[in-house]
Coordinates of C-alpha atoms in Angstrom, one line a residue:
M1358 CA -28.4 94.9 126.6
R1359 CA -26.6 93.0 123.9
R1360 CA -25.4 96.3 122.4
A1361 CA -24.1 97.5 125.8
C1362 CA -22.2 94.3 126.4
H1363 CA -20.6 94.5 122.9
S1364 CA -19.6 98.1 123.7
Q1365 CA -17.9 97.0 127.0
V1366 CA -15.9 94.3 125.3
Q1367 CA -14.8 96.7 122.5
T1368 CA -13.6 99.2 125.2
M1369 CA -11.6 96.5 126.9
L1370 CA -10.1 95.3 123.7
S1371 CA -9.1 98.8 122.8
R1372 CA -7.2 99.0 126.1
T1373 CA -5.1 96.0 125.3
R1374 CA -3.6 98.1 122.5
R1375 CA -2.6 100.9 124.9
L1376 CA -1.4 99.0 127.9
P1377 CA 2.2 99.4 128.9
V1378 CA 4.4 96.4 128.5
A1379 CA 4.9 94.8 131.9
G1380 CA 5.1 91.3 133.4
F1381 CA 5.3 89.3 130.1
K1382 CA 7.2 91.3 127.5
A1383 CA 5.3 92.0 124.3
C1384 CA 5.9 89.1 121.9
R1385 CA 7.3 91.5 119.3
S1386 CA 10.6 91.0 121.2
L1387 CA 10.9 87.6 119.6
A1388 CA 11.4 89.3 116.2
T1389 CA 13.7 91.9 117.7
H1390 CA 16.0 89.3 119.5
F1391 CA 16.4 86.9 116.6
H1392 CA 16.0 88.9 113.4
R1393 CA 17.2 92.5 113.8
R1394 CA 20.7 91.7 114.8
G1395 CA 22.9 92.6 111.9
E1396 CA 20.1 94.3 110.1
S1397 CA 21.4 96.9 107.6
S1398 CA 20.8 100.6 108.1
E1399 CA 18.8 100.6 104.8
L1400 CA 16.5 97.8 106.1
T1401 CA 16.1 99.5 109.5
M1402 CA 15.0 102.7 107.8
F1403 CA 12.6 100.7 105.6
R1404 CA 11.2 99.0 108.7
E1405 CA 10.6 102.3 110.4
S1406 CA 9.0 103.7 107.3
V1407 CA 6.6 100.8 107.0
R1408 CA 5.7 100.9 110.7
K1409 CA 4.7 104.6 110.4
F1410 CA 2.7 103.8 107.3
V1411 CA 0.8 101.0 109.1
D1412 CA 0.1 103.1 112.2
R1413 CA -1.1 106.0 110.1
E1414 CA -2.8 104.4 107.1
V1415 CA -3.8 100.8 108.0
A1416 CA -4.4 100.2 111.8
P1417 CA -7.1 102.8 112.3
Y1418 CA -9.2 101.5 109.4
V1419 CA -8.8 97.7 109.6
N1420 CA -12.2 97.0 111.2
E1421 CA -14.0 99.3 108.7
W1422 CA -12.3 97.5 105.7
E1423 CA -13.1 94.1 107.1
E1424 CA -16.8 94.9 107.2
A1425 CA -16.7 96.6 103.7
G1426 CA -14.8 93.7 102.2
E1427 CA -12.3 96.0 100.5
F1428 CA -10.0 98.9 101.1
P1429 CA -9.8 102.1 99.0
H1430 CA -7.5 102.2 95.9
S1431 CA -5.8 105.2 97.5
L1432 CA -4.1 102.8 100.0
Q1433 CA -2.1 101.3 97.1
L1434 CA -0.9 104.7 95.9
K1435 CA 0.1 105.6 99.5
A1436 CA 1.9 102.2 99.9
A1437 CA 3.8 102.8 96.7
E1438 CA 5.0 106.1 98.0
V1439 CA 6.9 104.5 100.9
G1440 CA 8.2 101.6 98.7
L1441 CA 5.9 98.8 99.9
Q1442 CA 5.0 97.7 96.4
G1443 CA 8.6 97.5 95.2
V1444 CA 10.2 95.0 97.5
G1445 CA 12.0 92.3 95.6
V1446 CA 11.8 94.3 92.3
P1447 CA 14.9 95.9 90.6
A1448 CA 15.0 99.7 90.7
K1449 CA 14.9 100.0 86.9
Y1450 CA 11.3 98.8 87.0
G1451 CA 10.4 101.1 89.9
G1452 CA 11.3 98.7 92.7
V1453 CA 13.2 99.2 95.9
E1454 CA 17.0 99.3 95.3
G1455 CA 18.9 96.6 97.2
S1456 CA 15.8 94.5 97.9
E1457 CA 16.0 92.2 94.9
G1458 CA 17.6 88.8 94.5
H1459 CA 18.7 86.9 97.7
N1460 CA 18.5 90.2 99.7
G1461 CA 14.8 90.2 99.1
V1462 CA 14.1 87.5 101.7
K1463 CA 14.8 89.8 104.7
W1464 CA 13.0 92.7 103.0
H1465 CA 9.9 90.6 102.5
M1466 CA 10.1 89.3 106.0
T1467 CA 10.4 92.8 107.4
L1468 CA 7.4 93.9 105.4
I1469 CA 5.3 91.0 106.6
E1470 CA 6.3 91.7 110.3
E1471 CA 5.4 95.3 110.2
M1472 CA 2.2 95.0 108.0
L1473 CA 0.8 92.3 110.2
R1474 CA 1.0 94.2 113.5
P1475 CA -2.7 95.1 113.3
G1476 CA -3.5 91.4 112.6
A1477 CA -4.9 92.3 109.2
L1478 CA -3.9 89.5 106.9
G1479 CA -6.6 90.2 104.3
V1480 CA -5.3 93.7 103.8
L1481 CA -1.7 92.4 103.4
E1482 CA -2.6 89.7 100.9
S1483 CA -4.7 92.0 98.7
L1484 CA -2.2 94.9 98.9
L1485 CA 0.8 92.8 98.0
V1486 CA -0.7 90.0 95.9
H1487 CA 1.5 91.2 93.0
S1488 CA 4.5 89.8 95.0
I1489 CA 3.6 86.4 93.6
A1490 CA 2.6 87.6 90.1
V1491 CA 5.6 89.7 89.2
P1492 CA 8.6 87.4 90.2
P1493 CA 8.0 84.9 87.3
L1494 CA 8.3 87.8 84.9
L1495 CA 11.7 88.8 86.4
A1496 CA 12.9 85.2 86.6
A1497 CA 12.1 84.2 83.0
E1498 CA 14.7 84.1 80.3
D1499 CA 14.4 86.4 77.4
R1500 CA 13.7 84.6 74.1
G1501 CA 16.1 86.9 72.3
D1502 CA 13.5 89.0 70.6
G1503 CA 13.3 91.7 73.3
Q1504 CA 9.6 91.2 73.8
L1505 CA 9.9 90.0 77.4
E1506 CA 11.8 93.1 78.4
E1507 CA 9.2 95.2 76.6
L1508 CA 6.5 93.4 78.6
R1509 CA 8.3 94.0 81.9
Q1510 CA 8.8 97.7 81.1
R1511 CA 5.1 98.1 80.2
I1512 CA 3.4 96.4 83.1
I1513 CA 5.7 96.3 86.1
P1514 CA 6.3 100.1 86.7
P1515 CA 2.6 101.0 87.0
I1516 CA 2.2 98.1 89.5
M1517 CA 5.1 99.6 91.5
R1518 CA 3.5 103.0 91.4
G1519 CA 0.3 101.5 92.9
E1520 CA -1.7 102.4 89.8
K1521 CA -2.3 98.8 88.6
R1522 CA -2.9 95.5 90.3
A1523 CA -1.6 92.0 89.3
C1524 CA -2.4 88.5 90.4
L1525 CA -1.2 84.9 89.8
G1526 CA -3.6 82.5 88.1
V1527 CA -2.7 78.8 88.7
T1528 CA -5.3 77.0 90.7
E1529 CA -8.1 75.3 88.8
P1530 CA -11.4 73.7 89.8
S1531 CA -9.8 70.3 89.1
G1532 CA -6.9 71.0 91.5
G1533 CA -4.3 73.4 92.8
S1534 CA -1.0 71.8 93.8
D1535 CA -0.9 69.5 90.7
V1536 CA 0.5 72.3 88.4
A1537 CA 1.9 69.9 85.9
N1538 CA -1.7 68.8 85.0
I1539 CA -3.5 72.1 84.6
K1540 CA -6.2 72.1 81.9
T1541 CA -6.6 75.7 80.8
K1542 CA -5.4 75.7 77.2
A1543 CA -3.8 78.4 75.1
R1544 CA -3.8 77.7 71.3
L1545 CA -1.6 79.7 69.0
D1546 CA -3.5 81.4 66.2
G1547 CA -1.3 83.7 64.2
D1548 CA 0.2 86.3 66.5
H1549 CA -2.2 85.6 69.3
Y1550 CA -2.9 82.8 71.8
V1551 CA -6.6 81.8 72.2
I1552 CA -7.2 80.8 75.8
N1553 CA -10.1 78.7 77.1
G1554 CA -10.4 77.4 80.7
E1555 CA -11.1 78.3 84.2
K1556 CA -9.2 79.3 87.4
T1557 CA -10.5 79.4 90.9
L1558 CA -9.5 80.6 94.4
I1559 CA -7.4 83.4 92.8
T1560 CA -6.3 86.0 95.3
G1561 CA -6.8 89.5 93.8
G1562 CA -8.5 88.1 90.7
T1563 CA -11.5 90.4 90.6
R1564 CA -9.6 93.6 90.5
A1565 CA -6.4 92.6 88.8
D1566 CA -5.3 94.6 85.8
Y1567 CA -2.8 91.9 84.9
I1568 CA -3.0 88.2 85.4
S1569 CA 0.1 86.0 85.3
L1570 CA -1.6 83.0 84.0
A1571 CA -0.5 79.3 83.8
V1572 CA -1.8 77.7 80.6
R1573 CA -1.2 74.6 78.6
T1574 CA 0.4 75.3 75.3
G1575 CA 1.8 71.8 74.6
G1576 CA 1.2 68.2 75.5
E1577 CA 0.5 66.6 78.8
G1578 CA 2.8 67.0 81.8
K1579 CA 5.0 69.8 83.1
H1580 CA 6.7 70.5 79.8
G1581 CA 3.4 71.5 78.2
V1582 CA 2.9 74.4 80.7
S1583 CA 3.6 78.0 79.9
L1584 CA 3.1 81.3 81.6
M1585 CA 1.6 84.4 80.0
V1586 CA 0.2 87.8 81.0
V1587 CA -3.5 88.3 80.4
E1588 CA -4.8 91.9 80.7
G1589 CA -7.9 92.5 82.8
D1590 CA -9.9 94.0 80.0
T1591 CA -9.4 91.1 77.6
P1592 CA -12.8 90.2 75.9
G1593 CA -14.0 86.8 77.0
L1594 CA -12.7 87.1 80.6
E1595 CA -15.4 86.7 83.2
R1596 CA -14.7 87.2 86.9
T1597 CA -16.8 86.2 89.9
R1598 CA -15.8 87.0 93.5
L1599 CA -16.1 84.1 95.9
P1600 CA -17.5 84.4 99.5
T1601 CA -14.8 83.3 101.9
T1602 CA -14.4 82.5 105.6
G1603 CA -11.6 85.0 106.0
W1604 CA -9.4 87.5 104.2
W1605 CA -12.5 89.7 103.8
P1606 CA -10.7 92.8 102.4
S1607 CA -9.1 90.6 99.8
D1608 CA -11.0 89.5 96.7
T1609 CA -10.8 85.8 96.1
S1610 CA -12.1 85.0 92.6
N1611 CA -13.1 82.5 90.0
L1612 CA -11.8 83.4 86.5
R1613 CA -13.3 82.0 83.3
F1614 CA -11.6 82.4 79.9
T1615 CA -13.7 82.0 76.8
D1616 CA -11.8 82.4 73.5
C1617 CA -9.6 85.1 75.1
R1618 CA -7.1 86.4 72.5
V1619 CA -3.8 87.3 74.0
P1620 CA -0.9 88.7 72.0
K1621 CA 2.0 86.3 71.5
S1622 CA 4.3 88.9 72.9
N1623 CA 2.6 88.4 76.3
L1624 CA 4.2 85.0 76.6
V1625 CA 6.6 85.0 79.7
G1626 CA 9.8 83.4 78.6
E1627 CA 9.7 80.4 76.3
E1628 CA 6.8 78.0 75.7
G1629 CA 6.9 75.0 78.0
K1630 CA 9.0 76.8 80.7
G1631 CA 6.1 77.9 82.8
F1632 CA 6.2 75.0 85.3
S1633 CA 9.8 75.8 86.4
L1634 CA 8.9 79.5 86.8
I1635 CA 5.9 78.6 89.0
M1636 CA 7.9 76.1 91.1
H1637 CA 10.7 78.7 91.7
N1638 CA 8.0 81.1 92.7
F1639 CA 6.5 78.7 95.3
N1640 CA 9.7 78.7 97.4
M1641 CA 9.4 82.3 98.3
E1642 CA 5.6 82.1 98.6
R1643 CA 5.9 79.2 101.1
F1644 CA 8.5 81.0 103.1
S1645 CA 6.3 84.1 103.3
L1646 CA 3.4 82.0 104.5
A1647 CA 5.5 80.5 107.2
A1648 CA 6.6 84.1 108.2
T1649 CA 3.0 85.2 108.2
S1650 CA 2.0 82.3 110.5
V1651 CA 4.7 83.3 113.0
C1652 CA 3.8 87.0 112.9
L1653 CA 0.1 86.4 113.4
G1654 CA 0.9 84.0 116.3
E1655 CA 2.9 86.8 117.9
V1656 CA 0.0 89.2 117.5
C1657 CA -2.4 86.7 119.2
L1658 CA 0.1 86.1 122.1
E1659 CA 0.5 89.8 122.6
E1660 CA -3.3 90.4 122.7
A1661 CA -3.8 87.5 125.0
E1662 CA -1.1 88.7 127.4
S1663 CA -2.5 92.2 127.5
W1664 CA -6.0 90.9 128.1
A1665 CA -4.9 88.6 130.9
R1666 CA -3.1 91.5 132.6
Q1667 CA -6.2 93.7 132.7
R1668 CA -9.1 91.2 133.0
V1669 CA -10.1 90.6 136.6
T1670 CA -12.0 87.5 137.6
F1671 CA -12.9 86.4 141.2
G1672 CA -11.1 89.4 142.5
A1673 CA -7.7 88.9 140.7
P1674 CA -6.2 89.4 137.3
L1675 CA -6.2 86.4 134.9
L1676 CA -2.5 86.7 134.7
S1677 CA -2.2 85.7 138.3
R1678 CA -3.7 82.3 137.6
A1679 CA -1.2 79.5 137.1
V1680 CA -3.2 77.8 134.4
V1681 CA -3.1 81.1 132.3
Q1682 CA 0.6 81.6 133.0
H1683 CA 1.3 78.0 131.8
R1684 CA -0.8 78.5 128.6
L1685 CA 1.0 81.7 127.8
I1686 CA 4.4 80.1 128.3
D1687 CA 3.4 77.2 126.0
M1688 CA 2.3 79.6 123.4
R1689 CA 5.6 81.6 123.7
T1690 CA 7.7 78.5 123.7
A1691 CA 6.1 77.2 120.4
L1692 CA 6.5 80.6 118.8
T1693 CA 10.1 81.0 119.9
S1694 CA 11.0 77.7 118.2
C1695 CA 9.2 78.8 115.0
R1696 CA 10.9 82.2 115.0
A1697 CA 14.4 80.6 115.4
W1698 CA 13.8 78.2 112.5
L1699 CA 12.3 81.0 110.4
N1700 CA 15.2 83.3 110.9
L1701 CA 17.7 80.6 110.3
T1702 CA 16.0 79.8 107.0
A1703 CA 16.0 83.5 106.1
E1704 CA 19.7 83.7 106.6
E1705 CA 20.3 80.6 104.5
M1706 CA 18.1 81.9 101.7
S1707 CA 19.8 85.3 101.8
E1708 CA 23.0 83.5 101.2
G1709 CA 21.6 81.7 98.1
T1710 CA 20.7 78.4 99.7
V1711 CA 17.2 77.2 98.9
D1712 CA 16.4 74.0 100.7
V1713 CA 13.0 73.0 99.4
A1714 CA 12.4 70.3 102.0
N1715 CA 13.2 72.7 104.8
I1716 CA 10.9 75.3 103.5
C1717 CA 8.0 72.8 103.2
M1718 CA 8.5 71.5 106.7
L1719 CA 8.9 75.1 108.0
K1720 CA 5.6 76.1 106.4
N1721 CA 3.8 73.1 107.9
H1722 CA 5.3 73.6 111.4
C1723 CA 4.5 77.3 111.5
S1724 CA 1.0 77.0 110.3
A1725 CA 0.2 74.2 112.8
T1726 CA 1.8 76.3 115.6
L1727 CA -0.4 79.2 114.7
R1728 CA -3.5 77.1 115.1
D1729 CA -2.4 76.0 118.6
V1730 CA -1.5 79.6 119.5
V1731 CA -4.8 81.0 118.3
D1732 CA -6.6 78.3 120.3
G1733 CA -4.7 79.3 123.4
A1734 CA -5.5 83.0 122.8
V1735 CA -9.2 82.2 122.3
H1736 CA -9.3 80.4 125.7
I1737 CA -7.7 83.3 127.5
L1738 CA -9.7 86.0 125.8
G1739 CA -12.9 84.0 126.3
G1740 CA -16.0 85.6 124.8
A1741 CA -14.0 88.7 123.7
S1742 CA -12.4 86.5 121.0
Y1743 CA -15.8 86.0 119.5
V1744 CA -16.4 89.7 118.9
R1745 CA -15.6 91.6 115.7
G1746 CA -12.7 94.0 116.3
C1747 CA -10.7 91.5 118.3
K1748 CA -7.5 90.7 116.4
T1749 CA -7.6 87.0 117.5
E1750 CA -11.2 86.7 116.2
R1751 CA -10.0 88.0 112.8
I1752 CA -6.9 85.8 112.8
F1753 CA -9.1 82.8 113.7
R1754 CA -11.0 83.3 110.5
D1755 CA -8.0 84.0 108.4
M1756 CA -5.5 81.4 109.5
N1757 CA -6.7 78.2 107.9
V1758 CA -5.8 79.2 104.4
L1759 CA -2.1 79.4 105.5
A1760 CA -2.0 75.6 105.7
I1761 CA -3.5 75.4 102.2
G1762 CA -2.1 78.2 100.2
G1763 CA 1.1 77.5 98.3
G1764 CA 0.4 73.8 98.7
S1765 CA -1.5 71.9 101.3
S1766 CA 0.2 70.5 104.4
E1767 CA -0.1 67.0 102.9
I1768 CA 1.5 68.1 99.7
M1769 CA 4.3 69.8 101.7
K1770 CA 5.0 66.5 103.5
E1771 CA 5.1 64.6 100.2
L1772 CA 7.4 67.1 98.5
A1773 CA 9.7 67.2 101.6
F1774 CA 10.0 63.5 101.7
R1775 CA 10.8 63.2 98.0
Q1776 CA 13.4 66.0 98.3
L1777 CA 15.1 64.3 101.3
E1778 CA 15.0 60.9 99.6
R1779 CA 16.6 62.4 96.5
N1780 CA 19.5 64.0 98.4
G1781 CA 20.1 60.9 100.4
T1782 CA 19.0 62.2 103.8
I1783 CA 16.3 59.5 103.8
S1784 CA 17.5 56.1 102.4
K1785 CA 15.5 54.5 99.7

């Protein structure tokens, strides 16, 4: 009996993906209305390419990968063929030409929009985790000995080809947002650094071939923090995958370093400059998390609308009930405001304006809105939202980390206040 009920719910959920758009327009129109106006032909072609890739290589297998807790390595190679791995990286390293620098904001946003249509955040995060590991290497200043450029040429191209994985190692058991006080130490010993310490909650850490690692090479505070690349086969590196509530296809890991010897040439930029590289990296990461929240909210709204259109209770479709109509409008209203703010911020960042306070507040607002939208979708979907295979069920498990990753909501408020106080918006 239980198995038969589960089958019926799965059948109904599958219909929500095939129903024609009627009554309420699919929420994807929010992205179309605000963001695609003025989109370059190159970006439009990229969007179409990613959409075809997702429909062919991702959407049919999401549920299978969720249960398996991973996806096949071949997906990375296929993703690289259509340029997914190379967004934001200069063409000379194998990246997508025209997607680097300020232009990268819209390219990243497009990639997130299209990749999240199946509601598969775990797949996105695992497949593109290098997008927070590689940028510090590109942003660092060369020390004048040519070693940084050699490092870039050695490790970035195979990542772009999908042959290798990379992750960012910052968070420690003692804290995550307090980067200036990390405890993992790197002691110079001849032409090598000897690393001892521990990192935790590292996305992609179990399978990474390269780890962009934050370490302490100097004294206390931010000026003692450096960044260096640790290769995955380094002796003394131990990795443990952590069981998590969501992001099942993505490996979240604990990394322990015991007398790991890393060549001095793997230092990214100069000693003591790691903090600024990580802070610069955070801006794009936080914007991407805001975009992710909006896109997942749109997926939930679309699924809830489709379900309400086909689900019949007491002789009439759910969509005919005023209470359901009002809930859907509340969800759409909240997402429309987020989408408008998100796209305005994307325009500003594309023009070179990076307002840290604005990005922090945007991330908080979008992640909080997602929680409200998911709650609304759960109420409309009812028991179907509790069944594996439902996009809203998956997003319900995945969403909470969006308010934590890149800095918790409380840290975002603190940082935003300090920035606004510093620029005079808030009087001291």
